[in-house]
Amino acid sequence: MGGGRLSATRQAAPSAEIEGHGKDWAFAAPPGGIANPAEAEVSFPVRRKQQPYRGGRRAISPEVLCGMVQVLDVVAIALGGVLASAIYLVAIRGDQAEYHRYWFAVVVAALIFAVAERKAGGYTLKRLTRLGWQLGRVSIIWGAAVSILSTMAFAAKVAETYSRGWAAVFAVVCLTELCLIRVVLSFLIQRWTRQGQLSRVVAIVGAGPLGEQIIGKLRGATDPAITVAGVFDDRLSRVPSIIAGCQVVGTTNDLIAQVRSSLIDEVIIALPLRAEARIGELIAKLRSLPVDLRLSLDPIGGIFPIRGISQVASVQMIEVLDRPLKHWSGVVKWIEDRLLGTVLLVLTAPILAAIALAIRLDSKGPILFAQDRFGFNNNVIRVYKFRTMRVEQSDYSGTRRTVPNDDRVTRVGRILRKLSLDELPQLLNVLLGDMSLVGPRPHVMAMKAGDRLYHEAVGDYFLRHRVRPGMTGWAQVHGLRGEIDTPEKARQRVTYDLWYIDNWSIWLDLKILFMTVRVILSRQNAY
């Protein structure tokens, strides 16, 4: 990094000077490379000595960078408001008296965009490196922010007080600024990554199997912002000189010396949890260092997922699983279902009435068909549909799948199924709180994948019931709608459902709703 790769032997004493910064224990690799790494010093990347600058340039914190992008976005939108006023109000209309009136709209637009972009994951280093993703997401979120602002102005009956010309100029100028920030930032991030300014340097304590496993994962990661500085272990006489291609540099005393002379960001203790006494000693010894000190839980992570560490009262616990859609996410989801559900029910009321009349004229029996299905938390809910089968052949248990040209389906029912209009009464389930507009589809308890019950064919099946079922879902817009006749299809559907639960956002819901329209029009797997 910053001009080359450094190397060190386990016996190396502080003697070499690097770039005029004083003495350092890390030696440079000899010209022409290393003939036998097992017998000679081995190259590994480390940073220069702890200085305000690395290679003549400052190290950049990814967290600070991401925060600054958020600040830049807010500033850009505020500047967009000023430019729109200067261009339209002053230059075109010659009216400065109305200038102050638009500041409230500018502030609200900036807050909506910043919050939504953060919620969508746009302010992370991984996402900031993806220019195409950023430009597309910024355009969508900014368009949504402008739409929300317009709706708020209309609902508050103040739309007439704002100039439409100013609003158009403001929207275009801000979008241009936000996209320009992403283009420039993408170029800078690539440059900073090449120079090593965004790299996070990690040192490993423990040259055993766990340390080797961790180094292999870190080096095999696609994230270029991680650099392994070396391995340290107090048992130098009992451990190999190289593990996973990394030099065992020295003891923890050598690590302390290196941290005080070089720029290391994080130290990972790679010892088995049963060595609690040794771990306690290491933490007490290293806790004074200006680094992030971490204890690896990788062996446990191979058994079950770990999301973090939390504390309840004075009890510290490993976070294995988070309840989805909690706190503000649950509130936003509830508002989305009630608001959009009501709007859709009102808009489709004439269609519902026409379908009800057609069913009544086509065949005898009730208009609606109610069926018990799995709901939230594995509770049974009653799901409503338009009746599409003859009454005497209706299958309330769901054990018999519907097949193409099924003789149980009525003439009107065949049309309703092809267009998925038979699902519209589930808007009532949404308003009653039993379902959501978007979520894993509710299944009947006796539903089978092949010749096995769904929950027997897929081990993680019941995890999909941690949220309310939906009228449409991530699996359905990816071609997994209709009949699921094999365990493999069942597993694919559950995989999509679980991905949706873990990655929920209001933008994902809106995307699924728009994709659903396209899927319905294609009439794929609908019969």
Coordinates of C-alpha atoms in Angstrom, one line a residue:
M1 CA 0.0 0.0 0.0
G2 CA 1.1 3.5 -0.7
G3 CA 4.1 2.4 -2.8
G4 CA 4.8 -1.3 -2.1
R5 CA 4.4 -4.3 0.1
L6 CA 6.3 -4.8 3.3
S7 CA 7.5 -8.0 4.9
A8 CA 8.8 -9.1 8.2
T9 CA 10.5 -12.1 9.8
R10 CA 9.4 -13.3 13.1
Q11 CA 12.8 -12.5 14.5
A12 CA 13.1 -9.1 12.9
A13 CA 14.2 -6.4 15.3
P14 CA 13.4 -2.7 15.0
S15 CA 16.2 -1.6 12.6
A16 CA 15.0 -0.6 9.2
E17 CA 13.9 2.9 8.2
I18 CA 10.9 3.4 5.9
E19 CA 10.5 6.6 3.8
G20 CA 12.4 8.6 6.3
H21 CA 9.8 8.2 9.0
G22 CA 12.2 6.6 11.5
K23 CA 12.8 3.0 12.5
D24 CA 10.3 0.2 11.9
W25 CA 10.5 -3.5 12.5
A26 CA 9.0 -4.3 9.0
F27 CA 11.6 -5.1 6.3
A28 CA 11.2 -4.7 2.6
A29 CA 11.2 -7.8 0.4
P30 CA 14.5 -8.3 -1.5
P31 CA 14.7 -7.5 -5.2
G32 CA 13.6 -10.3 -7.4
G33 CA 11.1 -11.7 -4.9
I34 CA 11.4 -14.6 -2.4
A35 CA 12.7 -18.0 -3.6
N36 CA 11.4 -20.0 -0.6
P37 CA 8.8 -18.4 1.5
A38 CA 9.0 -21.2 4.1
E39 CA 12.7 -20.3 4.8
A40 CA 12.7 -16.5 4.1
E41 CA 10.7 -13.5 5.0
V42 CA 7.2 -13.4 3.6
S43 CA 5.6 -10.4 2.0
F44 CA 2.4 -9.1 3.5
P45 CA 0.7 -5.7 3.3
V46 CA 1.0 -3.3 6.3
R47 CA 0.7 0.5 6.6
R48 CA 3.5 2.9 7.3
K49 CA 4.2 4.2 10.7
Q50 CA 1.5 6.1 12.5
Q51 CA 1.6 9.5 10.9
P52 CA -1.1 12.1 10.1
Y53 CA -0.6 11.1 6.4
R54 CA -0.1 7.8 4.6
G55 CA 2.0 8.0 1.5
G56 CA 1.5 11.8 1.5
R57 CA -2.3 11.5 1.7
R58 CA -4.7 11.2 4.6
A59 CA -6.4 8.0 5.4
I60 CA -10.2 8.2 4.9
S61 CA -12.8 6.8 7.2
P62 CA -15.5 5.0 5.2
E63 CA -18.1 5.9 7.9
V64 CA -17.1 9.6 7.7
L65 CA -17.2 9.5 3.9
C66 CA -20.7 8.0 3.8
G67 CA -21.9 10.6 6.3
M68 CA -20.4 13.4 4.2
V69 CA -22.2 12.2 1.2
Q70 CA -25.5 12.5 3.1
V71 CA -24.6 16.0 4.1
L72 CA -23.6 16.8 0.5
D73 CA -27.0 15.6 -0.7
V74 CA -28.9 17.9 1.7
V75 CA -26.6 20.8 0.8
A76 CA -27.1 20.1 -2.9
I77 CA -30.9 20.1 -2.5
A78 CA -30.7 23.4 -0.6
L79 CA -28.5 24.8 -3.3
G80 CA -31.0 23.5 -5.9
G81 CA -33.7 25.6 -4.2
V82 CA -31.5 28.7 -4.4
L83 CA -30.6 28.1 -8.0
A84 CA -34.3 27.4 -9.0
S85 CA -35.3 30.7 -7.3
A86 CA -32.5 32.6 -9.0
I87 CA -33.3 31.1 -12.4
Y88 CA -37.1 31.2 -12.4
L89 CA -38.2 33.8 -9.8
V90 CA -35.5 36.4 -10.3
A91 CA -34.2 35.9 -13.9
I92 CA -37.4 34.9 -15.6
R93 CA -40.2 36.5 -13.5
G94 CA -38.2 39.3 -11.9
D95 CA -39.9 38.7 -8.5
Q96 CA -37.8 38.4 -5.4
A97 CA -40.6 38.9 -2.9
E98 CA -41.7 35.2 -3.0
Y99 CA -38.2 33.9 -2.5
H100 CA -38.6 33.0 1.2
R101 CA -41.9 31.1 0.6
Y102 CA -40.1 28.1 -1.0
W103 CA -37.7 27.3 1.8
F104 CA -40.1 25.1 3.7
A105 CA -40.6 22.9 0.5
V106 CA -36.8 22.7 0.0
V107 CA -36.2 21.6 3.6
V108 CA -39.0 18.9 3.5
A109 CA -37.7 17.6 0.1
A110 CA -34.1 17.3 1.5
L111 CA -35.3 15.4 4.6
I112 CA -37.5 13.0 2.6
F113 CA -34.7 12.3 0.1
A114 CA -31.9 11.8 2.8
V115 CA -34.1 9.5 5.0
A116 CA -35.3 7.4 2.0
E117 CA -31.8 7.1 0.5
R118 CA -30.4 6.0 3.9
K119 CA -33.2 3.6 4.4
A120 CA -32.5 2.1 0.9
G121 CA -28.9 1.5 1.9
G122 CA -27.5 4.2 -0.5
Y123 CA -25.2 5.6 2.1
T124 CA -22.9 2.6 2.5
L125 CA -19.4 2.3 0.9
K126 CA -20.4 -0.9 -0.9
R127 CA -23.3 0.8 -2.6
L128 CA -21.5 4.1 -3.2
T129 CA -19.0 2.2 -5.4
R130 CA -21.8 1.0 -7.7
L131 CA -22.4 4.0 -10.0
G132 CA -25.2 2.5 -12.0
W133 CA -27.1 1.4 -8.9
Q134 CA -26.7 4.9 -7.4
L135 CA -27.9 6.8 -10.5
G136 CA -31.0 4.6 -10.8
R137 CA -31.8 4.7 -7.1
V138 CA -31.3 8.4 -6.8
S139 CA -33.6 9.1 -9.7
I140 CA -36.3 6.9 -8.2
I141 CA -36.0 8.3 -4.7
W142 CA -35.9 11.9 -5.9
G143 CA -38.9 11.3 -8.1
A144 CA -40.8 9.8 -5.2
A145 CA -39.7 12.8 -2.9
V146 CA -41.0 15.3 -5.4
S147 CA -44.3 13.3 -5.8
I148 CA -44.7 13.2 -2.0
L149 CA -44.1 16.9 -1.7
S150 CA -46.6 17.6 -4.4
T151 CA -49.2 15.4 -2.7
M152 CA -48.6 17.2 0.6
A153 CA -49.1 20.6 -1.0
F154 CA -52.3 19.4 -2.7
A155 CA -53.6 17.9 0.5
A156 CA -52.8 21.1 2.5
K157 CA -54.5 23.2 -0.2
V158 CA -51.4 25.3 -0.7
A159 CA -50.4 24.1 -4.1
E160 CA -51.6 27.3 -5.7
T161 CA -49.1 29.4 -3.7
Y162 CA -46.2 27.6 -5.3
S163 CA -45.0 28.2 -8.8
R164 CA -45.1 25.2 -11.1
G165 CA -42.3 26.6 -13.1
W166 CA -40.1 26.9 -10.0
A167 CA -41.0 23.3 -9.0
A168 CA -40.0 22.0 -12.4
V169 CA -36.7 23.9 -12.4
F170 CA -36.0 22.8 -8.7
A171 CA -36.7 19.1 -9.6
V172 CA -34.4 19.1 -12.6
V173 CA -31.5 21.1 -11.0
C174 CA -31.5 18.9 -7.8
L175 CA -31.6 15.6 -9.8
T176 CA -28.6 16.9 -11.9
E177 CA -26.7 17.8 -8.8
L178 CA -27.4 14.5 -7.0
C179 CA -26.3 12.5 -10.0
L180 CA -23.2 14.6 -10.5
I181 CA -22.2 14.0 -6.9
R182 CA -22.4 10.2 -7.6
V183 CA -20.3 10.4 -10.7
V184 CA -17.6 12.5 -9.1
L185 CA -17.7 10.3 -5.9
S186 CA -17.4 7.1 -8.0
F187 CA -14.2 8.4 -9.6
L188 CA -12.8 9.5 -6.2
I189 CA -13.6 6.2 -4.5
Q190 CA -11.8 4.2 -7.2
R191 CA -8.8 6.5 -6.9
W192 CA -8.8 6.3 -3.1
T193 CA -9.1 2.5 -3.2
R194 CA -6.1 2.2 -5.5
Q195 CA -4.1 4.4 -3.2
G196 CA -5.2 2.4 -0.1
Q197 CA -6.8 5.3 1.6
L198 CA -10.0 3.5 2.2
S199 CA -8.4 0.2 3.3
R200 CA -9.1 -1.2 6.7
V201 CA -6.0 -2.9 8.1
V202 CA -6.7 -5.9 10.4
A203 CA -4.2 -7.8 12.6
I204 CA -5.0 -11.4 13.8
V205 CA -4.1 -12.7 17.3
G206 CA -4.0 -16.5 17.2
A207 CA -2.1 -18.7 14.7
G208 CA -4.3 -21.7 15.2
P209 CA -7.0 -23.2 13.0
L210 CA -9.5 -20.5 13.7
G211 CA -6.9 -17.8 12.8
E212 CA -6.2 -19.6 9.5
Q213 CA -9.9 -19.8 8.8
I214 CA -10.4 -16.1 9.4
I215 CA -7.5 -15.1 7.3
G216 CA -8.7 -17.3 4.4
K217 CA -12.1 -15.6 4.6
L218 CA -10.7 -12.1 4.8
R219 CA -8.3 -12.6 1.9
G220 CA -11.0 -14.4 -0.2
A221 CA -13.5 -11.5 0.3
T222 CA -14.3 -9.4 -2.7
D223 CA -14.1 -6.2 -0.5
P224 CA -10.8 -4.5 -1.5
A225 CA -11.0 -2.3 1.6
I226 CA -9.7 -5.1 3.9
T227 CA -6.0 -5.7 4.4
V228 CA -4.5 -8.4 6.7
A229 CA -1.4 -6.9 8.3
G230 CA -0.1 -10.1 9.9
V231 CA -0.6 -12.7 12.6
F232 CA 0.6 -12.5 16.2
D233 CA 0.8 -15.3 18.7
D234 CA 2.6 -15.7 22.1
R235 CA 3.3 -19.4 21.3
L236 CA 6.0 -18.7 18.6
S237 CA 7.8 -22.0 19.3
R238 CA 4.6 -24.1 18.8
V239 CA 3.0 -22.4 15.7
P240 CA 4.0 -22.4 12.1
S241 CA 5.8 -19.4 10.7
I242 CA 3.1 -18.9 8.0
I243 CA -0.6 -19.6 8.1
A244 CA -2.9 -19.1 5.1
G245 CA -0.1 -17.3 3.3
C246 CA 0.4 -14.7 6.1
Q247 CA 3.5 -14.3 8.2
V248 CA 3.3 -15.0 11.9
V249 CA 5.1 -11.7 12.9
G250 CA 5.6 -12.0 16.6
T251 CA 4.0 -12.0 20.0
T252 CA 1.3 -9.7 21.4
N253 CA 4.1 -7.5 22.7
D254 CA 5.3 -7.1 19.0
L255 CA 1.6 -6.3 18.1
I256 CA 1.5 -3.5 20.7
A257 CA 4.7 -2.1 19.3
Q258 CA 3.4 -2.2 15.8
V259 CA 0.1 -0.6 16.7
R260 CA 2.1 2.2 18.3
S261 CA 4.3 2.7 15.2
S262 CA 1.9 1.8 12.4
L263 CA -1.6 2.5 11.4
I264 CA -3.7 -0.6 12.3
D265 CA -7.5 -0.3 12.5
E266 CA -8.7 -3.5 14.0
V267 CA -7.4 -6.5 16.0
I268 CA -9.3 -9.8 15.9
I269 CA -8.7 -12.3 18.6
A270 CA -9.0 -15.7 16.9
L271 CA -9.1 -18.1 19.9
P272 CA -11.7 -20.8 20.7
L273 CA -14.3 -19.6 23.2
R274 CA -13.3 -22.3 25.6
A275 CA -10.1 -20.5 26.2
E276 CA -11.9 -17.8 28.2
A277 CA -9.0 -17.2 30.6
R278 CA -6.5 -16.6 27.8
I279 CA -9.1 -14.4 26.0
G280 CA -9.6 -12.4 29.2
E281 CA -5.8 -11.8 29.5
L282 CA -5.5 -10.7 25.9
I283 CA -8.4 -8.2 26.2
A284 CA -7.0 -6.8 29.4
K285 CA -3.6 -6.4 27.6
L286 CA -4.8 -5.0 24.3
R287 CA -7.8 -2.9 25.5
S288 CA -5.6 0.3 25.8
L289 CA -4.6 0.2 22.2
P290 CA -6.3 2.8 19.8
V291 CA -7.8 0.1 17.7
D292 CA -11.1 -1.8 17.3
L293 CA -10.8 -4.9 19.4
R294 CA -12.9 -7.9 18.2
L295 CA -13.5 -11.4 19.4
S296 CA -14.2 -13.8 16.6
L297 CA -17.4 -15.9 17.0
D298 CA -16.8 -17.6 13.6
P299 CA -17.2 -21.2 14.9
I300 CA -20.6 -20.4 16.4
G301 CA -21.5 -18.4 13.3
G302 CA -21.1 -21.6 11.3
I303 CA -23.8 -23.2 13.5
F304 CA -26.3 -20.4 13.5
P305 CA -26.3 -16.8 12.3
I306 CA -25.0 -14.0 14.5
R307 CA -26.4 -10.5 13.9
G308 CA -24.5 -8.7 16.8
I309 CA -24.2 -8.3 20.5
S310 CA -26.9 -6.7 22.6
Q311 CA -27.6 -6.2 26.3
V312 CA -30.8 -6.6 28.3
A313 CA -30.4 -5.2 31.8
S314 CA -26.9 -6.3 32.7
V315 CA -27.0 -9.5 30.6
Q316 CA -24.9 -9.6 27.4
M317 CA -26.3 -11.7 24.6
I318 CA -25.4 -12.7 21.1
E319 CA -28.0 -11.6 18.5
V320 CA -29.0 -14.6 16.4
L321 CA -32.1 -13.3 14.7
D322 CA -34.0 -10.0 14.6
R323 CA -37.7 -9.7 14.5
P324 CA -38.6 -8.3 11.1
L325 CA -40.6 -5.2 10.6
K326 CA -40.3 -3.9 14.1
H327 CA -40.2 -0.3 15.4
W328 CA -40.5 2.3 12.6
S329 CA -40.4 -0.4 9.9
G330 CA -43.6 -1.9 11.3
V331 CA -45.3 1.5 11.5
V332 CA -44.4 2.3 7.9
K333 CA -45.6 -1.1 6.7
W334 CA -48.9 -0.7 8.6
I335 CA -49.5 2.8 7.0
E336 CA -48.6 1.4 3.6
D337 CA -51.1 -1.4 3.9
R338 CA -53.9 0.7 5.2
L339 CA -53.4 3.7 2.9
L340 CA -52.7 1.8 -0.4
G341 CA -55.2 -0.9 0.5
T342 CA -58.0 1.7 1.0
V343 CA -57.1 3.5 -2.3
L344 CA -57.0 0.2 -4.2
L345 CA -60.3 -0.9 -2.8
V346 CA -62.0 2.3 -3.7
L347 CA -60.5 2.3 -7.2
T348 CA -61.5 -1.3 -7.9
A349 CA -65.0 -1.1 -6.4
P350 CA -66.7 -0.9 -9.8
I351 CA -64.7 -3.9 -11.0
L352 CA -65.5 -5.8 -7.8
A353 CA -69.2 -5.1 -8.3
A354 CA -69.1 -6.2 -12.0
I355 CA -67.3 -9.5 -11.0
A356 CA -69.8 -10.2 -8.3
L357 CA -72.6 -9.8 -10.7
A358 CA -70.9 -12.1 -13.3
I359 CA -70.4 -14.8 -10.8
R360 CA -74.0 -14.7 -9.6
L361 CA -75.2 -15.0 -13.2
D362 CA -72.8 -17.7 -14.2
S363 CA -73.4 -20.3 -11.5
K364 CA -75.2 -20.9 -8.3
G365 CA -73.6 -20.4 -4.9
P366 CA -71.9 -17.7 -2.9
I367 CA -69.9 -14.9 -4.6
L368 CA -66.9 -15.2 -2.2
F369 CA -64.9 -18.2 -1.3
A370 CA -63.3 -18.3 2.2
Q371 CA -60.4 -20.6 3.0
D372 CA -58.3 -21.2 6.1
R373 CA -54.6 -20.6 5.5
F374 CA -51.3 -20.0 7.4
G375 CA -51.0 -16.4 8.6
F376 CA -48.6 -14.4 10.8
N377 CA -46.8 -16.4 13.4
N378 CA -48.3 -19.7 12.0
N379 CA -51.8 -18.6 13.1
V380 CA -54.7 -19.6 11.0
I381 CA -56.5 -16.8 9.1
R382 CA -59.5 -16.9 6.8
V383 CA -58.6 -15.6 3.3
Y384 CA -61.2 -14.3 0.9
K385 CA -61.3 -14.9 -2.9
F386 CA -64.0 -14.7 -5.6
R387 CA -65.5 -18.1 -6.0
T388 CA -64.1 -19.6 -9.3
M389 CA -65.2 -23.2 -8.9
R390 CA -68.5 -24.9 -8.8
V391 CA -69.9 -25.1 -5.3
E392 CA -70.2 -28.9 -5.2
Q393 CA -66.5 -29.2 -6.3
S394 CA -64.9 -26.5 -4.2
D395 CA -61.8 -27.6 -2.3
Y396 CA -61.7 -25.9 1.1
S397 CA -58.7 -28.0 2.3
G398 CA -56.5 -27.1 -0.7
T399 CA -55.2 -30.7 -1.0
R400 CA -56.1 -30.9 -4.7
R401 CA -54.1 -28.5 -6.8
T402 CA -55.7 -26.7 -9.7
V403 CA -54.4 -27.8 -13.0
P404 CA -54.7 -26.4 -16.6
N405 CA -58.3 -27.0 -18.0
D406 CA -59.5 -28.0 -14.6
D407 CA -63.1 -29.1 -15.0
R408 CA -64.0 -27.7 -11.5
V409 CA -63.4 -24.1 -12.7
T410 CA -66.4 -22.1 -14.0
R411 CA -66.5 -20.1 -17.2
V412 CA -66.2 -16.8 -15.3
G413 CA -63.7 -18.3 -12.9
R414 CA -61.4 -19.2 -15.7
I415 CA -61.2 -15.6 -16.8
L416 CA -60.7 -14.4 -13.2
R417 CA -57.9 -16.8 -12.6
K418 CA -56.0 -15.9 -15.8
L419 CA -56.1 -12.2 -14.7
S420 CA -55.7 -12.9 -11.0
L421 CA -58.8 -10.9 -10.4
D422 CA -60.1 -13.6 -8.0
E423 CA -57.5 -12.4 -5.5
L424 CA -59.0 -8.8 -5.2
P425 CA -61.3 -9.6 -2.2
Q426 CA -58.0 -10.1 -0.2
L427 CA -57.9 -6.3 0.0
L428 CA -60.5 -6.9 2.8
N429 CA -57.9 -9.1 4.5
V430 CA -55.4 -6.3 4.2
L431 CA -57.7 -3.8 5.8
L432 CA -58.6 -6.2 8.6
G433 CA -54.9 -6.6 9.4
D434 CA -54.6 -10.3 8.5
M435 CA -52.6 -9.7 5.4
S436 CA -50.3 -7.2 3.7
L437 CA -50.3 -6.0 0.1
V438 CA -46.8 -7.5 -0.3
G439 CA -45.4 -10.5 1.5
P440 CA -45.1 -14.3 1.3
R441 CA -48.2 -15.7 -0.2
P442 CA -50.5 -17.5 2.4
H443 CA -50.7 -21.2 1.9
V444 CA -53.3 -23.7 3.0
M445 CA -52.2 -26.0 5.8
A446 CA -52.5 -29.1 3.6
M447 CA -50.5 -27.7 0.6
K448 CA -48.0 -30.1 -0.8
A449 CA -44.8 -29.9 -2.8
G450 CA -44.8 -33.0 -4.8
D451 CA -46.0 -35.8 -2.5
R452 CA -44.8 -34.1 0.8
L453 CA -46.4 -31.3 2.9
Y454 CA -44.8 -28.0 2.2
H455 CA -43.2 -27.6 5.7
E456 CA -41.8 -31.1 5.5
A457 CA -40.2 -30.5 2.1
V458 CA -38.6 -27.2 3.1
G459 CA -36.8 -27.0 6.5
D460 CA -37.0 -23.2 6.8
Y461 CA -40.6 -23.0 5.7
F462 CA -42.1 -21.5 8.9
L463 CA -39.6 -18.7 8.9
R464 CA -41.7 -17.1 6.2
H465 CA -44.5 -16.6 8.7
R466 CA -42.6 -14.1 10.7
V467 CA -44.4 -11.4 8.7
R468 CA -48.0 -11.1 7.5
P469 CA -48.7 -12.9 4.2
G470 CA -49.3 -10.8 1.2
M471 CA -51.5 -10.5 -1.9
T472 CA -48.3 -10.6 -4.0
G473 CA -44.7 -11.3 -3.2
W474 CA -41.0 -11.4 -4.3
A475 CA -41.4 -15.1 -5.3
Q476 CA -44.5 -14.4 -7.4
V477 CA -42.9 -11.7 -9.5
H478 CA -40.0 -14.0 -10.2
G479 CA -42.1 -16.6 -11.9
L480 CA -42.9 -18.8 -8.8
R481 CA -46.7 -18.3 -8.9
G482 CA -49.4 -20.9 -9.4
E483 CA -48.7 -24.6 -9.0
I484 CA -45.6 -25.7 -7.0
D485 CA -45.3 -29.4 -7.9
T486 CA -41.7 -30.2 -6.8
P487 CA -39.7 -29.8 -3.6
E488 CA -37.1 -27.8 -5.6
K489 CA -39.7 -25.2 -6.6
A490 CA -40.9 -25.0 -3.1
R491 CA -37.4 -24.3 -1.8
Q492 CA -36.9 -21.6 -4.4
R493 CA -40.2 -19.9 -3.4
V494 CA -39.2 -20.0 0.3
T495 CA -35.7 -18.7 -0.5
Y496 CA -37.3 -15.7 -2.3
D497 CA -39.7 -15.1 0.6
L498 CA -36.9 -15.2 3.2
W499 CA -34.8 -12.8 1.1
Y500 CA -37.8 -10.4 1.0
I501 CA -38.2 -10.5 4.8
D502 CA -34.5 -9.8 5.4
N503 CA -34.3 -7.0 2.8
W504 CA -37.7 -5.3 3.2
S505 CA -38.1 -1.6 2.4
I506 CA -41.1 0.4 1.2
W507 CA -39.3 0.9 -2.1
L508 CA -39.0 -2.9 -2.5
D509 CA -42.8 -3.2 -1.9
L510 CA -43.5 -0.5 -4.5
K511 CA -41.2 -2.3 -6.9
I512 CA -43.0 -5.6 -6.3
L513 CA -46.4 -4.0 -6.8
F514 CA -45.3 -2.6 -10.2
M515 CA -43.7 -5.9 -11.2
T516 CA -47.0 -7.7 -10.3
V517 CA -48.9 -5.8 -12.9
R518 CA -46.5 -7.0 -15.6
V519 CA -46.7 -10.6 -14.3
I520 CA -50.5 -10.5 -14.3
L521 CA -50.6 -9.3 -17.9
S522 CA -48.2 -12.1 -18.9
R523 CA -50.7 -14.6 -17.4
Q524 CA -47.8 -17.0 -16.8
N525 CA -48.8 -20.1 -14.6
A526 CA -52.3 -18.7 -14.2
Y527 CA -55.1 -21.2 -14.7

